[in-house]
PDB file of C-alpha atoms in Angstrom:
ATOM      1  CA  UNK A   1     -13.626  18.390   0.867  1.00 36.00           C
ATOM      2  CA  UNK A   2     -15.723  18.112   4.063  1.00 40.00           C
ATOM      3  CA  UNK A   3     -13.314  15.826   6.685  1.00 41.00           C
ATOM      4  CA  UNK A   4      -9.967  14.411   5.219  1.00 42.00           C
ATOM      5  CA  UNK A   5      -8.588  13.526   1.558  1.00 47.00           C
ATOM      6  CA  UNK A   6      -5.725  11.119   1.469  1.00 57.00           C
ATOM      7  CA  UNK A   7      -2.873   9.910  -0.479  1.00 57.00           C
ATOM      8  CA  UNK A   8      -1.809   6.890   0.505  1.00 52.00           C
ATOM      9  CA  UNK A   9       1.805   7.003  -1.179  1.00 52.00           C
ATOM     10  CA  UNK A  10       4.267   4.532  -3.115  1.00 48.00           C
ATOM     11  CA  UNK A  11       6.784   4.887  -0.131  1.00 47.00           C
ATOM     12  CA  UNK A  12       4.518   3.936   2.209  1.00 50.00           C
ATOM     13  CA  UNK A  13       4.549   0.528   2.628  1.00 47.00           C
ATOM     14  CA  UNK A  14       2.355  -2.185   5.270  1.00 48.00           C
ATOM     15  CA  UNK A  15      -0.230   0.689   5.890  1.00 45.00           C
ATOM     16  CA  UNK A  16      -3.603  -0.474   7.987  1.00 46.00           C
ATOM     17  CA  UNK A  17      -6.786   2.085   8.622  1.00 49.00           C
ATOM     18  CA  UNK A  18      -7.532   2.319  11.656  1.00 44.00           C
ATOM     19  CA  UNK A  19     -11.574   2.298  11.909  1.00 46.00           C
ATOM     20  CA  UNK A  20     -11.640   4.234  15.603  1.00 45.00           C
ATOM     21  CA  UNK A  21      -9.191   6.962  14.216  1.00 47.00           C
ATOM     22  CA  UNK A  22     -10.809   8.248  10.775  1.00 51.00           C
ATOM     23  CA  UNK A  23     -14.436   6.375  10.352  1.00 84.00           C
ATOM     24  CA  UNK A  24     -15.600   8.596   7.451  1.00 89.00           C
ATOM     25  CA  UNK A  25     -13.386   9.634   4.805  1.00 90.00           C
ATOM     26  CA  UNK A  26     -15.558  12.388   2.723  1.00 87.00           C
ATOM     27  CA  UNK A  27     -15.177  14.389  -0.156  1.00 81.00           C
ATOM     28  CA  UNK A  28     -17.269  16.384  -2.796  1.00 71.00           C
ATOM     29  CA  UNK A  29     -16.716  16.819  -6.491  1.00 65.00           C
ATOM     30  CA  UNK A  30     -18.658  19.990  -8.189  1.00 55.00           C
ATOM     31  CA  UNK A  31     -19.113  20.363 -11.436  1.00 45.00           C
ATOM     32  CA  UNK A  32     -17.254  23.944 -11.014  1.00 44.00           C
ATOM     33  CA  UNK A  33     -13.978  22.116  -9.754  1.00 52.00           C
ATOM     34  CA  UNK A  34     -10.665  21.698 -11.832  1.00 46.00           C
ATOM     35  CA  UNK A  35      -7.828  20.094 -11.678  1.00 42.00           C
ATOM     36  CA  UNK A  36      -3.764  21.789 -11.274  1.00 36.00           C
ATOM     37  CA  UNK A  37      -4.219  22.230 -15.150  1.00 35.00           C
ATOM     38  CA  UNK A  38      -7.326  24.180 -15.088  1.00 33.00           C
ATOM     39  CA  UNK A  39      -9.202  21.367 -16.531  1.00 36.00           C
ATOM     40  CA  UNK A  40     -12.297  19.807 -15.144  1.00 43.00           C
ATOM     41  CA  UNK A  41     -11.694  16.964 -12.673  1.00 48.00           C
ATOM     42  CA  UNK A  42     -12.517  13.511 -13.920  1.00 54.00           C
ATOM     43  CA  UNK A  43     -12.012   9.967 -13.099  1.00 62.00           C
ATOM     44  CA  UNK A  44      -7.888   9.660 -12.631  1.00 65.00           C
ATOM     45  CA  UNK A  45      -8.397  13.296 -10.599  1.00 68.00           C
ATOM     46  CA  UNK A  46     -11.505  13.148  -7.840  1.00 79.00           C
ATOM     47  CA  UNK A  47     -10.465  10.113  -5.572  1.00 91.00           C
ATOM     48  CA  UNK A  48     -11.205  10.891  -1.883  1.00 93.00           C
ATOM     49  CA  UNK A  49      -8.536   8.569  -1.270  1.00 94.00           C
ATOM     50  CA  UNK A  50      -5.537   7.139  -3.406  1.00 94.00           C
ATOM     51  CA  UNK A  51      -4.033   5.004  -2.157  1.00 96.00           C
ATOM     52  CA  UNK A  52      -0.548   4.120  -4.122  1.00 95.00           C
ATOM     53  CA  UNK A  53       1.300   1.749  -1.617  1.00 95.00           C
ATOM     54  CA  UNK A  54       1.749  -1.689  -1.523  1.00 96.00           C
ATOM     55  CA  UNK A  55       0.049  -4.011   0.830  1.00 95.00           C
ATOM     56  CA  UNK A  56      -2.168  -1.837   1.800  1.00 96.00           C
ATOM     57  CA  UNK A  57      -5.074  -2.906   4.450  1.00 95.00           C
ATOM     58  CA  UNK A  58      -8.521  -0.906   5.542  1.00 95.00           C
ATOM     59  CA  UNK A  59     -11.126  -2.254   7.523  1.00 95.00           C
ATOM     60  CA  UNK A  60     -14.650  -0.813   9.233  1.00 95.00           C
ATOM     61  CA  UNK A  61     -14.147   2.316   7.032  1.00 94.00           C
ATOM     62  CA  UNK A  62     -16.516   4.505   4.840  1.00 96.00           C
ATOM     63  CA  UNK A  63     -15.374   6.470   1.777  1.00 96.00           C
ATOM     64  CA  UNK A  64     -17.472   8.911   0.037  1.00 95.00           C
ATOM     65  CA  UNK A  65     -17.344  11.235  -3.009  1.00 92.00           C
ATOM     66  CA  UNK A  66     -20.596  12.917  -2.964  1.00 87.00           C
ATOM     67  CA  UNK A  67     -20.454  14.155  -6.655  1.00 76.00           C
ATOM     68  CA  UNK A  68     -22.780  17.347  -7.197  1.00 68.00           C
ATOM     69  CA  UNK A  69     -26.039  15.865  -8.758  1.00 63.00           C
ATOM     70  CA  UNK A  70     -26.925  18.869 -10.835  1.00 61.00           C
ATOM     71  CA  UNK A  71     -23.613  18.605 -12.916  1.00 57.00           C
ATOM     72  CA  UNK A  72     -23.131  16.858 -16.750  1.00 55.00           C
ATOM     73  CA  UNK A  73     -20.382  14.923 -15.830  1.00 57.00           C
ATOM     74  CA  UNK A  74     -20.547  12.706 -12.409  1.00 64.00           C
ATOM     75  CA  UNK A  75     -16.934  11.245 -12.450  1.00 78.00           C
ATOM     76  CA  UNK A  76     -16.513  11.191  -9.007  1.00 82.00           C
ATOM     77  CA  UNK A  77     -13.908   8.420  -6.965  1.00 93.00           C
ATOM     78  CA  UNK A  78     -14.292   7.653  -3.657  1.00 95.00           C
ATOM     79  CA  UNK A  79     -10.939   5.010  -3.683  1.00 97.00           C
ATOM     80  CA  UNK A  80      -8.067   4.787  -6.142  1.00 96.00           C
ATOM     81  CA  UNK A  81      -6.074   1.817  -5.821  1.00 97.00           C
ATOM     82  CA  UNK A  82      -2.381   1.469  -7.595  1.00 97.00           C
ATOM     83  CA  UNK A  83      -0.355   0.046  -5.537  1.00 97.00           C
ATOM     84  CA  UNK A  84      -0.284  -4.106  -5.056  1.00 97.00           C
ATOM     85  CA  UNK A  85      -1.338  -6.605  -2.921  1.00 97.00           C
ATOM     86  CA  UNK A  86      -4.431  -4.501  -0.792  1.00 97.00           C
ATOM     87  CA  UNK A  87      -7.510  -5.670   0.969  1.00 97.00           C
ATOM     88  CA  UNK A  88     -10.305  -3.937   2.077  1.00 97.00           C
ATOM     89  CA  UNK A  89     -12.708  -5.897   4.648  1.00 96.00           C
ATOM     90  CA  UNK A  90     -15.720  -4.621   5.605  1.00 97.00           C
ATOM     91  CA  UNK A  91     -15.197  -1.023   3.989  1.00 97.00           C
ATOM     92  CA  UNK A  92     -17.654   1.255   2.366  1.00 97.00           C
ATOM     93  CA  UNK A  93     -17.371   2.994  -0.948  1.00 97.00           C
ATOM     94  CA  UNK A  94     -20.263   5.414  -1.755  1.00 96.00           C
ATOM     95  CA  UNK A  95     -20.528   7.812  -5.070  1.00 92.00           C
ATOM     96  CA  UNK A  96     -22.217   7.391  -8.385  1.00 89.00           C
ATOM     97  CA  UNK A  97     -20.008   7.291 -11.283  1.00 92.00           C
ATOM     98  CA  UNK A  98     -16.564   5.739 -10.892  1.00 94.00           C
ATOM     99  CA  UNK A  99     -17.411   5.212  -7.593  1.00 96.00           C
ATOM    100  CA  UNK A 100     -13.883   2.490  -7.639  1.00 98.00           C
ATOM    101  CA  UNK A 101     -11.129   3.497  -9.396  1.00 97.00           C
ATOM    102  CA  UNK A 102      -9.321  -0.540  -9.388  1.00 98.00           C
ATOM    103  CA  UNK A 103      -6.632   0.813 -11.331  1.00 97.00           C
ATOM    104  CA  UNK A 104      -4.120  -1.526 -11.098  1.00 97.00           C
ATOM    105  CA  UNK A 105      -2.708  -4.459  -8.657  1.00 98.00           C
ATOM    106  CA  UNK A 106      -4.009  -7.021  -6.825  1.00 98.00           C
ATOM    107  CA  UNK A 107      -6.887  -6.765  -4.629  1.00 98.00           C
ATOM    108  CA  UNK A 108      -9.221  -8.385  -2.686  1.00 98.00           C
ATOM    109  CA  UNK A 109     -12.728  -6.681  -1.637  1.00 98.00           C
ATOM    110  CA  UNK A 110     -14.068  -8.387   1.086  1.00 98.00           C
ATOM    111  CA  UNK A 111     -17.535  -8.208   2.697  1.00 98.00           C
ATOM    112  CA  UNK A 112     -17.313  -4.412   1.902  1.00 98.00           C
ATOM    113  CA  UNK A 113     -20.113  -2.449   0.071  1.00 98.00           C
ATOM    114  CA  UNK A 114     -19.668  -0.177  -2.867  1.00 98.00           C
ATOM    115  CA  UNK A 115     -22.254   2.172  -4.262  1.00 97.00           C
ATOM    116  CA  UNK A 116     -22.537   3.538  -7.748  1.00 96.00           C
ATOM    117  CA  UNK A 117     -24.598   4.734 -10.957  1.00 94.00           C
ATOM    118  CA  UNK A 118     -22.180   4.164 -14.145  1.00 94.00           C
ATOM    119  CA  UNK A 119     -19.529   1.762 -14.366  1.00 96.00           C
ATOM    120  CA  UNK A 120     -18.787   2.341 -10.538  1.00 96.00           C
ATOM    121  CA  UNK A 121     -16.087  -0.332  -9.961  1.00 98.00           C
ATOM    122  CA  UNK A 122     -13.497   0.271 -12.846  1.00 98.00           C
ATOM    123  CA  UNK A 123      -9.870   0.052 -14.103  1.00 97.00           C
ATOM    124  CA  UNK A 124      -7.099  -2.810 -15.096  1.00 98.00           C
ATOM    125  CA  UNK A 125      -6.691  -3.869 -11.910  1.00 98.00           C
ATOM    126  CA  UNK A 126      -6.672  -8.263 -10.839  1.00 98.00           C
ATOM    127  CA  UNK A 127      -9.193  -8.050  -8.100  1.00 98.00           C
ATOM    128  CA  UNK A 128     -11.593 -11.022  -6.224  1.00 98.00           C
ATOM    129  CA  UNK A 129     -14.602  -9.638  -4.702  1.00 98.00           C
ATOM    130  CA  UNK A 130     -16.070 -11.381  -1.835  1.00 98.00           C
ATOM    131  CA  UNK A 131     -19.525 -11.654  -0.232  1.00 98.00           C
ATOM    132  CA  UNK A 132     -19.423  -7.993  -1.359  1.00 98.00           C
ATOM    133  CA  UNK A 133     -23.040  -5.863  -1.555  1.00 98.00           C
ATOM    134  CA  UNK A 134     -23.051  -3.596  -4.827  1.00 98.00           C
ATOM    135  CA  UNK A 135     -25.870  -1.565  -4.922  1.00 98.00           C
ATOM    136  CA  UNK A 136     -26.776   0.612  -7.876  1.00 97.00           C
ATOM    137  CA  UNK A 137     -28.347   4.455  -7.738  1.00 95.00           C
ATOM    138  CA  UNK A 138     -28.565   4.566 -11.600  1.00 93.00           C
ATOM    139  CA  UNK A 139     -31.175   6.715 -12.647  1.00 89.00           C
ATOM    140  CA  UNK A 140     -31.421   5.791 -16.092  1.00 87.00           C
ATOM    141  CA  UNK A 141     -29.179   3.291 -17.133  1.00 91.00           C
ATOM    142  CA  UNK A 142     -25.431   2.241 -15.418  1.00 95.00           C
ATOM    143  CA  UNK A 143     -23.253  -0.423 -15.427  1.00 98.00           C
ATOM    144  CA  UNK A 144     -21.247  -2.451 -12.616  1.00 98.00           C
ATOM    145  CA  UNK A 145     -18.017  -3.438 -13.612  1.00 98.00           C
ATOM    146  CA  UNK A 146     -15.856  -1.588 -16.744  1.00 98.00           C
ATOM    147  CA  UNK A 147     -12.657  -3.463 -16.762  1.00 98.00           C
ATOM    148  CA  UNK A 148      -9.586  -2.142 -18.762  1.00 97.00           C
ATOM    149  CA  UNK A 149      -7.728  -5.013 -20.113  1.00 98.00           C
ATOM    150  CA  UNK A 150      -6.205  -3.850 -23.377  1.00 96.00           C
ATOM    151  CA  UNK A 151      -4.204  -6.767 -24.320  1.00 97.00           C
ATOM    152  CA  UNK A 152      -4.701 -10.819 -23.830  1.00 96.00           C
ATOM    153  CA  UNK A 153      -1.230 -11.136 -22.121  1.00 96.00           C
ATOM    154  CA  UNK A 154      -2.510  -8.685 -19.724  1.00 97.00           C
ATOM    155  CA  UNK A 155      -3.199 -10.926 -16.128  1.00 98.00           C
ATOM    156  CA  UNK A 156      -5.978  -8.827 -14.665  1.00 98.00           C
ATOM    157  CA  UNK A 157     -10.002  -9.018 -14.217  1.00 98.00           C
ATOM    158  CA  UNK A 158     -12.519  -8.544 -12.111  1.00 98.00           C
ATOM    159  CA  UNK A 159     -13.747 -12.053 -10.300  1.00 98.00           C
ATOM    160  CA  UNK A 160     -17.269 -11.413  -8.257  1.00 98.00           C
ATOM    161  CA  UNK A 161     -18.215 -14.716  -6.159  1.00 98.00           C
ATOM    162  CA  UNK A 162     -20.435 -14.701  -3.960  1.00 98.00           C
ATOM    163  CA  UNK A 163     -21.510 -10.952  -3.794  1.00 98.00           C
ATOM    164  CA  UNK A 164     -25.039  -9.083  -3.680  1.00 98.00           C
ATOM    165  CA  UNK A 165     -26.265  -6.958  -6.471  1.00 98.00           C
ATOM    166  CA  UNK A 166     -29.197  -4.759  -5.287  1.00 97.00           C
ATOM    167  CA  UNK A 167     -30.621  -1.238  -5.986  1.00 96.00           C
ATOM    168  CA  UNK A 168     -33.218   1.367  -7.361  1.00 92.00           C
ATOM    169  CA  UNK A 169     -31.477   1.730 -10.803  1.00 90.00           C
ATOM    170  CA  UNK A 170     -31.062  -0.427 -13.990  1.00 95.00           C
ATOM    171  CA  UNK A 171     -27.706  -1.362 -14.624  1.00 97.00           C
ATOM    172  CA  UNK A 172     -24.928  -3.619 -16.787  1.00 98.00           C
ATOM    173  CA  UNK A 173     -22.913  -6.453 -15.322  1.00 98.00           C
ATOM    174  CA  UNK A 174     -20.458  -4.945 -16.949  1.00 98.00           C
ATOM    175  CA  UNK A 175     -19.549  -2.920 -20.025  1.00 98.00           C
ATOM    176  CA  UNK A 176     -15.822  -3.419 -22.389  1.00 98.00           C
ATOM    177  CA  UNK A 177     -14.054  -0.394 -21.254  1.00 97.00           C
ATOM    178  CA  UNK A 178     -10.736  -2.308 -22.520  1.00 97.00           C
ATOM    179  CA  UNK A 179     -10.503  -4.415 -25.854  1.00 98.00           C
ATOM    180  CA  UNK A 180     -10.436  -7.652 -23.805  1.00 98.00           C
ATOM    181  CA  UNK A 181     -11.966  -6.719 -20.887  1.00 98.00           C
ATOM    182  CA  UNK A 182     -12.560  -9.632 -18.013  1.00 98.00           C
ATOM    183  CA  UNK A 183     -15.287  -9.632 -15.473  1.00 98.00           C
ATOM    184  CA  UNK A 184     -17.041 -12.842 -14.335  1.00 98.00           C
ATOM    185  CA  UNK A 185     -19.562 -12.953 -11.550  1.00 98.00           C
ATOM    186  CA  UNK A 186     -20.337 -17.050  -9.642  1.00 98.00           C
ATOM    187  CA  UNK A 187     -22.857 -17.604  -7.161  1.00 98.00           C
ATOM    188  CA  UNK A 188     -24.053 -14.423  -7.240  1.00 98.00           C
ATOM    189  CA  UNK A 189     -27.565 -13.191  -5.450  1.00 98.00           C
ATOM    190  CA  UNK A 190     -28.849 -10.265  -8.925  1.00 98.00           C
ATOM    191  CA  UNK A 191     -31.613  -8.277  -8.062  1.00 97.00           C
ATOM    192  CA  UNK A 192     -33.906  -7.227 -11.006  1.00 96.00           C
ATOM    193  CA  UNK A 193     -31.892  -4.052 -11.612  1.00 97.00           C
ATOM    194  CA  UNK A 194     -29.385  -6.243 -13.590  1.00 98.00           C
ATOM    195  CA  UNK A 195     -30.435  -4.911 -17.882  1.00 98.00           C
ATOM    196  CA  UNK A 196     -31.872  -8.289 -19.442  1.00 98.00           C
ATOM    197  CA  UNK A 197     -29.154  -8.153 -22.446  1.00 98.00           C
ATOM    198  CA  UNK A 198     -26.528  -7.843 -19.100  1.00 98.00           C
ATOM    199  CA  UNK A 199     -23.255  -6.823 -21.093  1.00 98.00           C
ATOM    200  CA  UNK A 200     -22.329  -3.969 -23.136  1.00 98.00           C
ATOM    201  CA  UNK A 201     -19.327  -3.771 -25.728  1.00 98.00           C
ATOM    202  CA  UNK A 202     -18.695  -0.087 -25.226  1.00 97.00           C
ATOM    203  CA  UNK A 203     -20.061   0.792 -28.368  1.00 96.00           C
ATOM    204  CA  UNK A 204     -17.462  -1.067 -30.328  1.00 97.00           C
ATOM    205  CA  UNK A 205     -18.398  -4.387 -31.785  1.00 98.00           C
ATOM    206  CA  UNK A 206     -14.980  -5.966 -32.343  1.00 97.00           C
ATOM    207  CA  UNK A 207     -14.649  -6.327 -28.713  1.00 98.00           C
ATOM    208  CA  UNK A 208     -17.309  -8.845 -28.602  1.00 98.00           C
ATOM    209  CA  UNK A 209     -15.125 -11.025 -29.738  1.00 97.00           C
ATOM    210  CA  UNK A 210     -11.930 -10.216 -27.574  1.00 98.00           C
ATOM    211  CA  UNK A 211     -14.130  -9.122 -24.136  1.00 98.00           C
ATOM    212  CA  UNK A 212     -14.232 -12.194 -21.422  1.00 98.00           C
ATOM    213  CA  UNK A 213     -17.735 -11.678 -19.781  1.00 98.00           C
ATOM    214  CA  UNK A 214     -19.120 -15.081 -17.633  1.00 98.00           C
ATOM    215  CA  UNK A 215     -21.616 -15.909 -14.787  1.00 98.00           C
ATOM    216  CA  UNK A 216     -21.931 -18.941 -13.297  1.00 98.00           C
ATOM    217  CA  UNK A 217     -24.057 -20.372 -10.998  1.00 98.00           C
ATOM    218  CA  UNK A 218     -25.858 -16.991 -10.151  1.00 98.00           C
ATOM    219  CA  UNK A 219     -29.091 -16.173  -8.748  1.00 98.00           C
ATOM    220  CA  UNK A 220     -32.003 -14.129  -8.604  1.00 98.00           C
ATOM    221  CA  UNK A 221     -34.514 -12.449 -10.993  1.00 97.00           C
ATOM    222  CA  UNK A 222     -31.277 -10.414 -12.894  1.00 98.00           C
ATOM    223  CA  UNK A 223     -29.748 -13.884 -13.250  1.00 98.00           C
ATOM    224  CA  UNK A 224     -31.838 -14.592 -16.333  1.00 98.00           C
ATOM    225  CA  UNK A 225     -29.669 -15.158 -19.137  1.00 98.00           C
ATOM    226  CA  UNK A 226     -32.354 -15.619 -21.883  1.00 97.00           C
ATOM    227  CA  UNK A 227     -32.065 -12.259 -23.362  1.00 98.00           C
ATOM    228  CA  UNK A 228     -27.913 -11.938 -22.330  1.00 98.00           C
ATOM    229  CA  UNK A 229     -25.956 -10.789 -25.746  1.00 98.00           C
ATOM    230  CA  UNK A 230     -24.708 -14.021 -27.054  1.00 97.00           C
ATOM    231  CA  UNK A 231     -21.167 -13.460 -26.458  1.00 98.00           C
ATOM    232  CA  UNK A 232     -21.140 -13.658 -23.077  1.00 98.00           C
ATOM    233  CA  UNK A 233     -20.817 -16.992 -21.700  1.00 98.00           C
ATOM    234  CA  UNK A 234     -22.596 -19.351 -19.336  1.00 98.00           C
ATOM    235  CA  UNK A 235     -19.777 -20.726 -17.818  1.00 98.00           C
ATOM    236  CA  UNK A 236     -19.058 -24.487 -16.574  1.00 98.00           C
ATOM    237  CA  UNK A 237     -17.887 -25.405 -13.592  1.00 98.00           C
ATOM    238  CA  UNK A 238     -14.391 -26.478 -15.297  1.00 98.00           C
ATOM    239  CA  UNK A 239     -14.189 -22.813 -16.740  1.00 98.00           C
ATOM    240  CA  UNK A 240     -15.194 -20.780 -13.493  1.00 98.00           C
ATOM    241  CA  UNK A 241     -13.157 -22.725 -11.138  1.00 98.00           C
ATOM    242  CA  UNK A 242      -9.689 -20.315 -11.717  1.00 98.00           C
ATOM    243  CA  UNK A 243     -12.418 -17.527 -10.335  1.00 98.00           C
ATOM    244  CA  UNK A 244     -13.884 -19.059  -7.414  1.00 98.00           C
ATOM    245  CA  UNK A 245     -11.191 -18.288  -4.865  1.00 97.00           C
ATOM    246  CA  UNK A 246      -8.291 -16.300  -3.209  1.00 97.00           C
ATOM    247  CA  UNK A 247      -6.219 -18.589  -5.430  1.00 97.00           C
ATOM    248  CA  UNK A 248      -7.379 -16.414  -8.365  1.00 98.00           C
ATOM    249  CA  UNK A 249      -5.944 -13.506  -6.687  1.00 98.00           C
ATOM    250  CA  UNK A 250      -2.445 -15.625  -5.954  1.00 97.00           C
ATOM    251  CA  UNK A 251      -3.673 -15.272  -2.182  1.00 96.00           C
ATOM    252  CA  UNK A 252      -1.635 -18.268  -0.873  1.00 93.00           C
ATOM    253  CA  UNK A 253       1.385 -15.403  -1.558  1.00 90.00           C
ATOM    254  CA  UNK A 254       0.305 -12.728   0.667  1.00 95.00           C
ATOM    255  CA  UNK A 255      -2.695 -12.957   2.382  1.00 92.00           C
ATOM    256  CA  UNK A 256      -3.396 -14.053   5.992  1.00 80.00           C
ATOM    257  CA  UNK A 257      -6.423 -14.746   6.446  1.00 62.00           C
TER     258      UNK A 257
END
């Protein structure tokens, strides 16, 4: 750990970074470092910063997990978010596998940046990203999103509107981490690094028919859908509108914006 790791705890309640006090939060996972258990560190373990209380606010912030390149295993997470009801404006997340852990709770992501190689925004989490840039490092292959819904009565996803996908590495929209994983992605700019067939089932076909992958209205040379795997949808404007605004993150509730 170069500068500061924090836990941002349950009890802690109505927290806001303050950009002037701690502009750079870093961290670095080795491949040599283990856990309380003496097991290696993965995703749940590496966060920089976990933060686990409700409404929960950061703005004008960097966090970084600078994961050691030469290791096999690159789980590194620069956030972890539990607790409900958070928003992050403006804020930069930089790593390369895992990069956000969006575990679980409502979020909303906006104008920030986050950086990443392999599924780098993931978890269960109900989250609207906003004018957001995600840029990809992937050296091979990678994905974006990896949502974990496991069940249909589960009220969570992943809603992109609006963002910026860039980068020097080829990557998924997003790949079925959970059974009926949801990601959808509207009036979004894709950069060429987005993989012509765009979604992946995880390696287990039965979720094609349970997963909830959509794009609507995108564009840009990734935005091609000729080649997309079939059972991802082109959605219509009737279908995308529950994703299109703060309203799919119940925003009228709690936010102030």
């Amino acid at each position: 750990m170069n500068e500061r790791e924090a836990n941002i705890t349950a009890n802690a309640q109505n927290i806001t970074e303050i950009a002037n006090a701690i502009p750079i939060i870093t961290n670095s996972t080795k491949a040599s470092d283990k856990g309380n258990d003496g097991q290696e560190m993965g995703t749940v373990s590496t966060a920089t910063v976990w933060v686990e209380s409700d409404f929960f606010c950061a703005t004008a912030l960097t966090i970084e997990n600078l994961v050691d390149k030469d290791a096999d295993k690159r789980q590194a997470v620069a956030l972890r978010v539990d607790g409900d009801k958070a928003v992050f404006y403006r804020v930069r997340l930089v790593g390369e596998q895992d990069t956000l852990l969006d575990n679980t709770g409502i979020h909303y992501f906006y104008r920030s940046y986050i950086q990443g190689s392999v599924d780098f925004i993931c978890g269960n989490a109900k989250s609207l990203f906003h004018e957001c840039v995600l840029d990809s490092v992937a050296e091979f292959w990678g994905a974006i999103a990896a949502h974990h819904r496991d069940s249909a009565d589960e009220d969570t996803g992943f809603s992109f509107v609006n963002c910026t996908i860039k980068g020097s590495g080829s990557v998924f929209l997003g790949r079925a981490w959970g059974k009926y994983a949801a990601t959808t992605y509207s009036f979004c700019d894709m950069d060429h690094v987005i993989l012509p067939l765009g979604w992946s089932d995880w390696g287990d076909p039965s979720r094609q028919g349970t997963a909830m992958f959509g794009e609507y209205e995108c564009s840009g040379k990734g935005s091609n859908r000729t080649e997309r795997v079939e059972w991802s949808k082109a959605l219509s404007s009737e279908e995308a509108m529950p994703f299109l605004s703060r309203d799919y993150i119940y925003g009228d509730g709690w936010l102030r914006l």
